[in-house]
Coordinates of C-alpha atoms and ligand atoms in Angstrom, one line a residue:
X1 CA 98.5 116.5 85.8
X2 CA 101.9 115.1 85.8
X3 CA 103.3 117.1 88.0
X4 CA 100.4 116.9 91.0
X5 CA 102.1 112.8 90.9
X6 CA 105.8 114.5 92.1
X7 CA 106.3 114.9 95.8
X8 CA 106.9 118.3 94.9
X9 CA 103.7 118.8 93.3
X10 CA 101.8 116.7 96.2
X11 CA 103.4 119.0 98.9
X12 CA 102.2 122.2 97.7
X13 CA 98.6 120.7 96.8
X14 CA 98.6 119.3 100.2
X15 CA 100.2 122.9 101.9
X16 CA 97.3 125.0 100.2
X17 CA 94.8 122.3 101.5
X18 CA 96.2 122.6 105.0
X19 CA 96.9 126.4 105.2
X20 CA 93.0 126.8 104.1
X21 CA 91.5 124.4 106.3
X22 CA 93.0 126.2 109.0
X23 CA 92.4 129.2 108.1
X24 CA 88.6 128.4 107.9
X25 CA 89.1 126.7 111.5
X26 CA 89.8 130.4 112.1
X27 CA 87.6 132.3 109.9
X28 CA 84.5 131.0 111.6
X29 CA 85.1 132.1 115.1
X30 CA 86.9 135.4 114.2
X31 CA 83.9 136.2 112.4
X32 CA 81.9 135.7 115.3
X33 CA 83.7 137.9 117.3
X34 CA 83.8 140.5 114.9
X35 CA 79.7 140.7 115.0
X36 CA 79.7 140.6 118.2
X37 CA 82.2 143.7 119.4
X38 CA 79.9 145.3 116.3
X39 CA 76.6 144.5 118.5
X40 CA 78.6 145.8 121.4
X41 CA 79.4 148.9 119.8
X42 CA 76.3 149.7 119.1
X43 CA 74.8 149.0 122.6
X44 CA 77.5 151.3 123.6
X45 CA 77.0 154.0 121.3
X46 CA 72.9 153.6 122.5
X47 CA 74.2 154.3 125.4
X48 CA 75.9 157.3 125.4
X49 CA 73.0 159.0 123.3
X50 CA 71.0 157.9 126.3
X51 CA 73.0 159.0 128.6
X52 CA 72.5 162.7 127.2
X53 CA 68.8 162.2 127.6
X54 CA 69.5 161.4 131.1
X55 CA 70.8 164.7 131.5
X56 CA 67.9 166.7 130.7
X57 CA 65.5 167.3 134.4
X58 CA 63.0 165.1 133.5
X59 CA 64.8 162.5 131.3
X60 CA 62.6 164.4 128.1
X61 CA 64.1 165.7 125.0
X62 CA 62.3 167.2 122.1
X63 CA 61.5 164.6 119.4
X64 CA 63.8 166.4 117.0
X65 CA 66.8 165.7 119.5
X66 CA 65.8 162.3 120.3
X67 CA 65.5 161.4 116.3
X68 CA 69.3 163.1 116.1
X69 CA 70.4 160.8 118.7
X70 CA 69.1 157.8 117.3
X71 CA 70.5 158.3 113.7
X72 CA 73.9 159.3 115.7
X73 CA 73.8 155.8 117.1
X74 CA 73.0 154.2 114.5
X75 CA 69.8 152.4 115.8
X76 CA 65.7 152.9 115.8
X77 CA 65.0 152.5 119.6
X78 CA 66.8 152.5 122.8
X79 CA 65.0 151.3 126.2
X80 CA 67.5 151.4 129.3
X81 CA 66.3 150.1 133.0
X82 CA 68.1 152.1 135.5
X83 CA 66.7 149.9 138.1
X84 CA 63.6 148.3 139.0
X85 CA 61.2 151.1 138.3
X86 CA 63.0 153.9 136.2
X87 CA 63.1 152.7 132.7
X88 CA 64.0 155.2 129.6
X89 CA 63.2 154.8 126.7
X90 CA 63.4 157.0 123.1
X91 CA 62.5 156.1 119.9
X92 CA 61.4 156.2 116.2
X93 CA 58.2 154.4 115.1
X94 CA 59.1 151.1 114.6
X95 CA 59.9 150.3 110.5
X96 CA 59.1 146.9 110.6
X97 CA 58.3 144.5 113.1
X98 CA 61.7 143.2 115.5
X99 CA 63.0 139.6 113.1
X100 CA 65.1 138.3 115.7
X101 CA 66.1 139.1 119.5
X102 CA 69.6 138.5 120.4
X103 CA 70.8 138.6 124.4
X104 CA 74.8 139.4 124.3
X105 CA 74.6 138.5 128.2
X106 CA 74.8 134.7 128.6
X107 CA 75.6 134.1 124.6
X108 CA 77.7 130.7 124.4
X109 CA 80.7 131.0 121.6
X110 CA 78.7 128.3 119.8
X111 CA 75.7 130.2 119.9
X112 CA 77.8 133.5 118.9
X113 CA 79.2 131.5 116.2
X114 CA 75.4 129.9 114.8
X115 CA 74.2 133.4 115.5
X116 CA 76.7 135.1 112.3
X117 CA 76.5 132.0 110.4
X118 CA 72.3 133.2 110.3
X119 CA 73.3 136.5 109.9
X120 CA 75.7 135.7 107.0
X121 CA 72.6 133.9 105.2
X122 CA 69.7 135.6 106.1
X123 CA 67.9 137.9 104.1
X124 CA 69.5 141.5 103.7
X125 CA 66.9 144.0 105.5
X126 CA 66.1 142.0 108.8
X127 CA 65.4 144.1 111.9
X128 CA 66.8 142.9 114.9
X129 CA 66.8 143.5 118.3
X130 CA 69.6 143.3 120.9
X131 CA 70.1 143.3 124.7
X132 CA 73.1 143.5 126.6
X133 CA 74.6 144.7 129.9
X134 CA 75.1 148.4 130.0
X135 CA 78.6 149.6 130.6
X136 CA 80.5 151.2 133.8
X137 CA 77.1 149.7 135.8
X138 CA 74.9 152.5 134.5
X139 CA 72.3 150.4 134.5
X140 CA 70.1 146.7 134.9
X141 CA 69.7 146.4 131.4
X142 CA 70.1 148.2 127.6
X143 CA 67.8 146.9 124.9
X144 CA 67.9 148.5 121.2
X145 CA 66.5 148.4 118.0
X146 CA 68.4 148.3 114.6
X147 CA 68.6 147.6 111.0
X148 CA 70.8 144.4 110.6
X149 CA 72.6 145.2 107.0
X150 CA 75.8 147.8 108.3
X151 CA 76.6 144.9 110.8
X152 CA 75.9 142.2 108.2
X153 CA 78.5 144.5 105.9
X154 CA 81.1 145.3 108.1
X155 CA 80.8 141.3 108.7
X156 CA 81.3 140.8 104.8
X157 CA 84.5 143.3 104.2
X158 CA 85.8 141.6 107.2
X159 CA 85.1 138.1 106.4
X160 CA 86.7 138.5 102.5
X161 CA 90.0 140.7 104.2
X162 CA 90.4 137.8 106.2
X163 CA 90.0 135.1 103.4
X164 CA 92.3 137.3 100.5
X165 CA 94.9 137.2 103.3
X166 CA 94.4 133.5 104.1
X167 CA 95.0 133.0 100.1
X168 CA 98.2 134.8 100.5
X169 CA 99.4 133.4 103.2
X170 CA 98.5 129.7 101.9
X171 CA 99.9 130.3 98.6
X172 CA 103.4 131.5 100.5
X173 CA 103.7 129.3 102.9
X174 CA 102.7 126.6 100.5
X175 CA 105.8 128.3 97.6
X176 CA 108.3 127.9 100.7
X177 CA 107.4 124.7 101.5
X178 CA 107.7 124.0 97.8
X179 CA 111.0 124.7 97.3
X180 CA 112.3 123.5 100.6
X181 CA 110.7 120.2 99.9
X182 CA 112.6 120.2 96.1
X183 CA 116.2 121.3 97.8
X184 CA 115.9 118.9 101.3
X185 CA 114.2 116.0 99.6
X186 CA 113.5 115.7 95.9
X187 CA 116.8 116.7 94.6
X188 CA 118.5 114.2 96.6
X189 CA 116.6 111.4 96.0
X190 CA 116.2 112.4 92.4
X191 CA 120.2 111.9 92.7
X192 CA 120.2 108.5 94.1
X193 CA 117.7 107.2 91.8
X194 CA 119.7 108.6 88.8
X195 CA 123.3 107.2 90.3
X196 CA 121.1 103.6 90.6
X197 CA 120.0 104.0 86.8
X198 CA 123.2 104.6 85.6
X199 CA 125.1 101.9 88.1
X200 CA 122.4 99.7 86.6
X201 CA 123.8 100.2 82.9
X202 CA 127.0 99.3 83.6
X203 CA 128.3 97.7 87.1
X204 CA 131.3 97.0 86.0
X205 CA 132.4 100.3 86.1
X206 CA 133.6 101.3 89.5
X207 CA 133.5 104.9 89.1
X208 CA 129.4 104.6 89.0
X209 CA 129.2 103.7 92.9
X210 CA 127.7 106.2 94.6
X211 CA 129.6 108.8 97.1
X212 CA 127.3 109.6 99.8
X213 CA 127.1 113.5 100.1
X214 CA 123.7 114.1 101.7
X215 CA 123.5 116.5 104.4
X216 CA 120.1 114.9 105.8
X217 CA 121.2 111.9 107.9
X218 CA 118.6 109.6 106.9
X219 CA 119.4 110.5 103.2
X220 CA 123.2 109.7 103.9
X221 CA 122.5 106.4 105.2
X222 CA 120.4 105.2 102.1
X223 CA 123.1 106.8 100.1
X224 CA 125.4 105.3 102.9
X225 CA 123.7 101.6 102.0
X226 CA 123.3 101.7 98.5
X227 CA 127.2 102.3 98.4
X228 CA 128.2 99.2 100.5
X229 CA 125.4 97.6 98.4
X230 CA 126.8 98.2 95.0
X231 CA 130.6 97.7 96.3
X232 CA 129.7 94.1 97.1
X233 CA 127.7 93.7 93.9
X234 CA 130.3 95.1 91.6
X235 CA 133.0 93.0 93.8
X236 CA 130.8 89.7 93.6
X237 CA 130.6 90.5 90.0
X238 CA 134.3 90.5 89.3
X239 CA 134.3 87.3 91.3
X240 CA 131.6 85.8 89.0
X241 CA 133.7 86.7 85.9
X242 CA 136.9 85.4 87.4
X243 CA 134.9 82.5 88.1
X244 CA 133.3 82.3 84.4
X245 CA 136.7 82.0 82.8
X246 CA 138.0 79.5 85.1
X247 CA 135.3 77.4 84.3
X248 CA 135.4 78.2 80.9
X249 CA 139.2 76.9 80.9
X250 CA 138.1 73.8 82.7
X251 CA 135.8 73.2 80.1
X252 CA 138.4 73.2 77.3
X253 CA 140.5 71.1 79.1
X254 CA 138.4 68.7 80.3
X255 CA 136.8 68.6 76.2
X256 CA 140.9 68.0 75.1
X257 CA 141.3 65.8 77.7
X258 CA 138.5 63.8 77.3
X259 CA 139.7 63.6 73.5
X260 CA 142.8 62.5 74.3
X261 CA 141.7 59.9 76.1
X262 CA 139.2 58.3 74.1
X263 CA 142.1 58.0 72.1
X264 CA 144.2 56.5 74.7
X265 CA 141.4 53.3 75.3
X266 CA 141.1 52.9 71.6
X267 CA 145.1 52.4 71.5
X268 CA 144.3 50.6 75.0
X269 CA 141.7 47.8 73.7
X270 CA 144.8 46.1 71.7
X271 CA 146.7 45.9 74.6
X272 CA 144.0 43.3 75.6
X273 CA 145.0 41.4 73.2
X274 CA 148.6 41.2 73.4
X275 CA 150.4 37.9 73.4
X276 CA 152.7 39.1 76.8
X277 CA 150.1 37.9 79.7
X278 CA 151.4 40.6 82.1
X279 CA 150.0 43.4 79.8
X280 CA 146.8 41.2 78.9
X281 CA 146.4 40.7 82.8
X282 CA 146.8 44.5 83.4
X283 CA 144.6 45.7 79.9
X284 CA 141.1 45.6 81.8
X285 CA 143.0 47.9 85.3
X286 CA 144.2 50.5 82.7
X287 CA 140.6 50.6 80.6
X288 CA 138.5 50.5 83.7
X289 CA 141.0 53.9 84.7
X290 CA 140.6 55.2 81.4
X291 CA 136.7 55.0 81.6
X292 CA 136.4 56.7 84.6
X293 CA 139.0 59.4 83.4
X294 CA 136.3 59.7 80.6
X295 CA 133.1 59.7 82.8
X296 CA 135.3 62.5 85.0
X297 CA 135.7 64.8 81.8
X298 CA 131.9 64.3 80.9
X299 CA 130.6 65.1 83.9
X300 CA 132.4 68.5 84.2
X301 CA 131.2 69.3 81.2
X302 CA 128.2 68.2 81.8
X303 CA 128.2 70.3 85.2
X304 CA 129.9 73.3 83.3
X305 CA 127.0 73.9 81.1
X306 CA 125.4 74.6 84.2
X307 CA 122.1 76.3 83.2
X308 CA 119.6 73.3 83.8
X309 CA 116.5 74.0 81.7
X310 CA 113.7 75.8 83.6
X311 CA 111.6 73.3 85.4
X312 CA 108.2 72.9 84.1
X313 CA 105.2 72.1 86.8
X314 CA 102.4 69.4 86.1
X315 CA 100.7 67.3 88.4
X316 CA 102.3 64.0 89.2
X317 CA 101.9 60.9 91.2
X318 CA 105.0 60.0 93.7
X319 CA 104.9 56.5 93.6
X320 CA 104.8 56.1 89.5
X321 CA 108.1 57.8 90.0
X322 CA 109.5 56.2 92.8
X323 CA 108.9 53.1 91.1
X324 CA 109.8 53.6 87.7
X325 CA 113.4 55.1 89.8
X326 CA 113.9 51.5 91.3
X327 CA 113.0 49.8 88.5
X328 CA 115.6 51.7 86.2
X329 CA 118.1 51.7 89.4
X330 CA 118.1 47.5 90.1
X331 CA 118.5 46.8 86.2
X332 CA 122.2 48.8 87.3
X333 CA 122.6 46.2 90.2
X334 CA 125.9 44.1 90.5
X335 CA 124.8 40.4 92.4
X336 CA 121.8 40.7 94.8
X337 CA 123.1 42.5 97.7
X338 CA 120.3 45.4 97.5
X339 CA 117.1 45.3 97.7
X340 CA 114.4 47.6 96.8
X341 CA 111.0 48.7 98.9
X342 CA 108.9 51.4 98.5
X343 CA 106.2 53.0 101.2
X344 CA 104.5 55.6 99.3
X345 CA 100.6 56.0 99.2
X346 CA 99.3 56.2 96.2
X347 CA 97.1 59.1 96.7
X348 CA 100.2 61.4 97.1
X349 CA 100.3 63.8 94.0
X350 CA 102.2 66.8 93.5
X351 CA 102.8 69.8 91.2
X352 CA 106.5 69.7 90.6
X353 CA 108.9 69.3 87.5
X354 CA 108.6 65.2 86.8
X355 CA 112.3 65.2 85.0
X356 CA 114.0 66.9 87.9
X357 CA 112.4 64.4 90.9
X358 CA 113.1 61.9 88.5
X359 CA 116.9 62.6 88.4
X360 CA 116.9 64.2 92.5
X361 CA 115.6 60.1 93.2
X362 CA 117.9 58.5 90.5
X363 CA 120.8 60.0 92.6
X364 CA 119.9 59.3 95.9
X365 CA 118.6 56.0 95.4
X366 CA 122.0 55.1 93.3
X367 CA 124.4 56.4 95.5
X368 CA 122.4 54.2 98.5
X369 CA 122.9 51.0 96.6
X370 CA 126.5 51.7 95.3
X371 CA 127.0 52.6 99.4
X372 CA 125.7 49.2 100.1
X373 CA 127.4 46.9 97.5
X374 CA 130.9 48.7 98.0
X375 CA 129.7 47.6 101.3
X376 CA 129.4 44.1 100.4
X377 CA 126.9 43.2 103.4
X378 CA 123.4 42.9 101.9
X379 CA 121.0 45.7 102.6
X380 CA 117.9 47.5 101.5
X381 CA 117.3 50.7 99.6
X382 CA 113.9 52.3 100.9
X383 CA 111.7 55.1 99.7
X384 CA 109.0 56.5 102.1
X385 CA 106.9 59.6 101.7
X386 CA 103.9 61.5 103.8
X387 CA 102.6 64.6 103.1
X388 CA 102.9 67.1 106.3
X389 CA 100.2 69.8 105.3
X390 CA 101.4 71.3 102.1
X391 CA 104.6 69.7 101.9
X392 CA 105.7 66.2 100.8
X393 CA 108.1 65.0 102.8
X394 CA 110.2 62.4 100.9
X395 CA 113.3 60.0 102.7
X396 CA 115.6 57.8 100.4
X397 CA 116.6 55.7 103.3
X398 CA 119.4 52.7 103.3
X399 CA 120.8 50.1 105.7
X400 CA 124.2 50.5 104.5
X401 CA 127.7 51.8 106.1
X402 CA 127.2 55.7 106.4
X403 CA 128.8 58.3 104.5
X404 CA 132.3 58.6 105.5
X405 CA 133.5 61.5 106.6
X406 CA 134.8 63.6 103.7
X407 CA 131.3 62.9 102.0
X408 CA 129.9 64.2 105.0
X409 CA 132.3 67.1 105.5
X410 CA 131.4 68.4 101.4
X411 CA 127.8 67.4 101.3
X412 CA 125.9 69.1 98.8
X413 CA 129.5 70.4 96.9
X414 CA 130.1 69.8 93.8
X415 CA 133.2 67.8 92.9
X416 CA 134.5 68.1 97.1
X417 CA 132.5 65.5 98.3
X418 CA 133.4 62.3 96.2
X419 CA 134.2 59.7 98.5
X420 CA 133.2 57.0 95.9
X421 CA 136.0 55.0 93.7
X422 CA 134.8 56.1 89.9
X423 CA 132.5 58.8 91.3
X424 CA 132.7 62.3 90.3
X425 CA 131.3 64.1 93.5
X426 CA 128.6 65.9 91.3
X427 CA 125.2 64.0 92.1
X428 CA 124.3 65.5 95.2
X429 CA 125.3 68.7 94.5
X430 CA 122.8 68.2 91.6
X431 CA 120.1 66.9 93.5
X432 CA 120.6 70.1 95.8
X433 CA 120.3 72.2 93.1
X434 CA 117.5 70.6 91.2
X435 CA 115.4 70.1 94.9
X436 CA 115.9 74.2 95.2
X437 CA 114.5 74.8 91.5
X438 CA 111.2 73.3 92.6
X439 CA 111.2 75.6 95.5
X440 CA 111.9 72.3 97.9
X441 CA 115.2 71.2 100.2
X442 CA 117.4 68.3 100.3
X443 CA 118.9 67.6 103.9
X444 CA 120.9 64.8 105.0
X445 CA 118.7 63.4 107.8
X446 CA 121.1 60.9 110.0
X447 CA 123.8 58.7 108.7
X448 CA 125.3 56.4 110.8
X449 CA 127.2 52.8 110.3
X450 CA 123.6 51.0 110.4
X451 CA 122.2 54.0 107.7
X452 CA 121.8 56.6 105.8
X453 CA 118.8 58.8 105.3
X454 CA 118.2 61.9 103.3
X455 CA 115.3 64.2 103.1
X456 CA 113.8 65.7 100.1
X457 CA 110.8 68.3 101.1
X458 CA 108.9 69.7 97.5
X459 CA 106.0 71.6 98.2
X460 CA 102.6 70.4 97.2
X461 CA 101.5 73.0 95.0
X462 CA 103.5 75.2 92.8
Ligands
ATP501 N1 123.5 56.7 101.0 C1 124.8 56.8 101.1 N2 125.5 56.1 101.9 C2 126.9 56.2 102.1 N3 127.6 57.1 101.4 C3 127.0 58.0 100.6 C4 125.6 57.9 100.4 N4 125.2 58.8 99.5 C5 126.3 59.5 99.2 N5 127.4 59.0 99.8 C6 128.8 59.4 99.7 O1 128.7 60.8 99.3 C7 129.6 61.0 98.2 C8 129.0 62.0 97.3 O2 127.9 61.6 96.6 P1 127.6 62.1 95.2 O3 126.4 61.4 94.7 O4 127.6 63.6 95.3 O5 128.9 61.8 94.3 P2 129.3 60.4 93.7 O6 128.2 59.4 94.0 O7 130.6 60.1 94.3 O8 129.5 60.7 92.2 P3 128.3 60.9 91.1 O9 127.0 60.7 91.8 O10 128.6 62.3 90.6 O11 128.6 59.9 90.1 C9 129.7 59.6 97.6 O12 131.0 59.5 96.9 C10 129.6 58.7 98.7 O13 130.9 58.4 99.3
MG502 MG1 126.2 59.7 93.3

C-alpha cells in the first residue's frame, strides 16, 4: 500500500484511471456506431436479395428462392416501397412476434447510443424490426425483419476487442508515464530531500551544500534556493560560533576581573581610614569606581548566561504589578525629586509571564527616575495602560530631560547604549528581549527635553 502514497505510485494509479475513463468516453459511442453500420448492412444486403426479385416479370419468385434469399441476407422478411403504390414484399412466416422497431432514418446519436445500450442488456433471442432508407434511391422505404443475437454478437467481440486494447494501451501509457515521472521528478527531489537530510546532520560541513544540477528549471531553482539558503545558514553559523567564543572569553575575563577587583575594594576600605586626609578624602571616589567596575563585571555575566528561563503564562492583573514596581522602585529614591503615579484600571488582566513584566517595568520605571534625579529638576514617573482590542498597550512615561543622543542612537543594544554614569547599557536591551518572549514589543514612543515615553504592547491572551 506503501507505494500507492509515492508520487510514482499515485501517477500510474491516476494514468490507468484516466486512460480508462477515456477510453469508456469512447467505448460507448463506438459501440453505437458499430450496431448501427451492422443494421445498415443488413438493410443493404435485404436489398440486394430484393433487388433479384425485382428482376423476375412479375416481381414473383418461387417460395424456395425467396427462402434462399432470405437466409442469404440474413433476415425473416423484407418489404420495400418503390413508390406510392408498388410495394414488395417476400417473406418467411413470422417466428415470433416483432420486440422492438427501430427507424435508422431520423435516429439521434443519443438515441443510437440508448438504442445498443438496450441491445447490450436485453434478453438474447429478441426479434426486431428495422427501417431505413434504401440505397442509390431505389426506393421510398426498406423495412426488414431479423433475429437480434448475430448483431448483439458481433456488438460483444467488438465491444471486448475494444476494451483488451483500451487495457493495453492504459497499462502502457500509464508504464511510460511511470518511469518519466520517476526520472523528470522523483529522482530529483528524492535528491534534494536526501542533500537536506544529510546538510541537516551536520551544517558545519561545507561540502554538504547542495550543487544545483537539475535539468528541469523549476527544479534548479529550488535546488538553486536551498543552496543560497544553506550558504547563509552555514555562514551565520560560523558567525554564531565565532561569536560564542568571544563571549565565552568575555566571560572569563570579566569573572577574573571582577575577582581582582573585589580584591582591590577590600585593600581599598583601609584606605578610608588612613591618617593622610588627601587619601581619606579621595577613599569613597576610588570605592564608588570600584563598585561600579564590579556591577560592570556582574552584569556581563549576568548578560552572558544569556538563556533567560522560558516564560511561563498565568493570568495577571496590571496594576498589582505596576504598583508593587513603584513601590520596590521609590524605596531606591535619592531626596524627593520623583514622584510616582499610576493610571491603570483595575479590570485590565493579562496572560503573560509575571517575572518578566515585572523586571520589563522595573527597568523602565528605574531608568525614568535615575533620568530625572541626574536631572535634578523634580519630575514624575507615570505608568498608564488601556487595552486596544486584544492588546495591552502599556506607556512608562516621565517629565524628565530626554534620552541623549547616544542612548537614542543604541536603543535597545546591549552594552552601546549606556549614556548613564554607573550604568551598564544592558536594561533595555533586556526589556526588549524579555517584551519579545511574551510575543509583545517595546518602542520608544517620543523623547524630548520635557519627556520620555516608551511603549510596551503584550498581547492579551497567550
Ligand atoms: N526615561 C529615560 N529618560 C532619559 N534617558 C533615558 C531614559 N531611559 C533610558 N535612558 C538612557 O538610555 C540609556 C540606556 O538605558 P539602559 O537601561 O539600557 O542602560 P542603563 O540604565 O545605562 O544601565 P542598566 O539599566 O543596565 O543599569 C541610559 O543610560 C540613559 O542614558
Ligand atoms: Mg537602566
Amino acid at each position: 500500500m506503501g507505494f500507492f502514497k509515492s508520487l510514482s505510485g499515485r501517477f500510474l494509479l491516476l494514468t490507468i484511471l484516466f486512460v480508462m475513463l477515456a477510453e469508456i468516453l469512447i467505448f460507448v459511442p463506438s459501440v453505437a456506431r458499430f450496431r448501427m453500420t451492422e443494421l445498415q448492412e443488413r438493410l443493404e444486403l435485404a436489398q440486394l436479395a430484393s433487388l433479384s426479385v425485382l428482376a423476375t416479370p412479375d416481381d414473383m419468385v418461387a417460395p424456395e428462392l425467396a427462402d434462399e434469399l432470405l437466409d442469404n441476407a440474413g433476415v425473416i422478411n423484407i418489404v420495400l416501397r418503390r413508390n406510392e403504390v408498388r410495394e414488395l414484399i417476400i417473406s418467411k412466416p413470422m417466428p415470433a412476434p416483432v420486440d422492438e422497431t427501430f427507424d435508422l432514418r431520423d435516429a439521434s446519436p443519443m438515441q443510437l447510443i440508448t438504442d445498443a445500450l438496450r441491445c447490450l442488456f436485453a434478453p438474447d433471442d429478441r426479434v426486431i424490426r428495422i427501417i431505413g432508407q434504401p440505397i442509390k434511391g431505389a426506393g421510398l422505404e426498406i423495412e426488414t425483419v431479423l433475429y437480434e443475437r448475430p448483431v448483439k454478437e458481433a456488438m460483444r467481440d467488438y465491444g471486448l476487442n475494444i476494451l483488451w486494447l483500451s487495457a493495453l494501451i492504459s497499462i502502457i501509457t500509464a508504464a511510460l508515464l511511470f518511469f518519466s515521472v520517476r526520472g523528470l521528478l522523483v529522482r530529483p527531489i528524492t535528491k534534494v530531500v536526501d542533500n537536506m537530510m544529510s546538510y541537516r546532520d551536520d551544517p558545519a560541513d561545507a561540502r554538504r551544500i547542495i550543487e544545483p544540477s537539475s535539468q528541469i528549471r523549476e527544479l534548479h531553482e529550488a535546488e538553486q534556493a536551498l543552496q543560497d539558503l544553506q550558504v547563509a545558514l552555514s555562514q551565520s553559523l560560523r558567525q554564531k560560533a565565532r561569536l560564542a567564543a568571544l563571549g565565552g572569553a568575555v566571560a572569563r575575563v570579566s569573572h577574573d576581573l571582577r575577582n581582582i577587583l573585589t580584591t582591590s575594594q577590600l585593600l581599598a576600605d583601609r584606605l578610608e581610614v588612613s591618617s593622610d586626609p588627601v587619601v581619606a578624602r579621595t577613599a569613597p571616589k576610588l570605592l564608588g569606581a570600584l563598585q561600579r567596575a564590579v556591577t560592570l563585571c556582574e552584569s556581563t555575566l549576568t548578560f552572558g548566561k544569556a538563556e533567560e528561563p522560558a516564560p511561563t503564562f498565568q493570568k495577571v492583573v496590571l496594576r498589582d504589578i505596576a504598583d508593587e514596581v513603584l513601590e520596590n522602585d521609590a524605596l531606591r529614591k535619592t531626596g524627593d525629586l520623583v514622584d510616582f503615579d499610576r493610571k491603570v484600571s483595575p479590570a485590565i488582566t493579562l496572560v503573560t509571564d509575571r517575572d518578566h513584566l515585572f523586571r520589563i517595568l522595573t527597568n523602565l520605571v528605574r531608568n525614568a527616575r535615575q533620568a530625572i534625579e541626574a536631572s535634578k529638576v523634580a519630575g514624575t514617573v507615570t505608568i498608564r495602560a488601556e487595552q486596544i482590542g486584544e492588546e495591552i498597550h502599556i506607556r512608562v512615561e516621565d517629565s524628565g530631560p530626554g534620552l541623549p543622543p547616544r542612548a537614542r542612537d543604541h536603543l535597545f543594544r546591549a552594552f552601546e547604549g549606556g549614556a548613564r554614569q554607573g550604568g551598564t547599557g544592558l536594561g533595555l536591551a533586556i526589556s526588549w528581549e524579555l517584551a519579545h518572549a511574551l510575543g509583545g514589543t517595546l518602542e520608544l514612543e517620543a523623547t524630548s527635553q520635557d519627556g520620555t515615553c516608551f511603549l510596551l504592547v503584550l498581547p492579551r491572551k497567550r
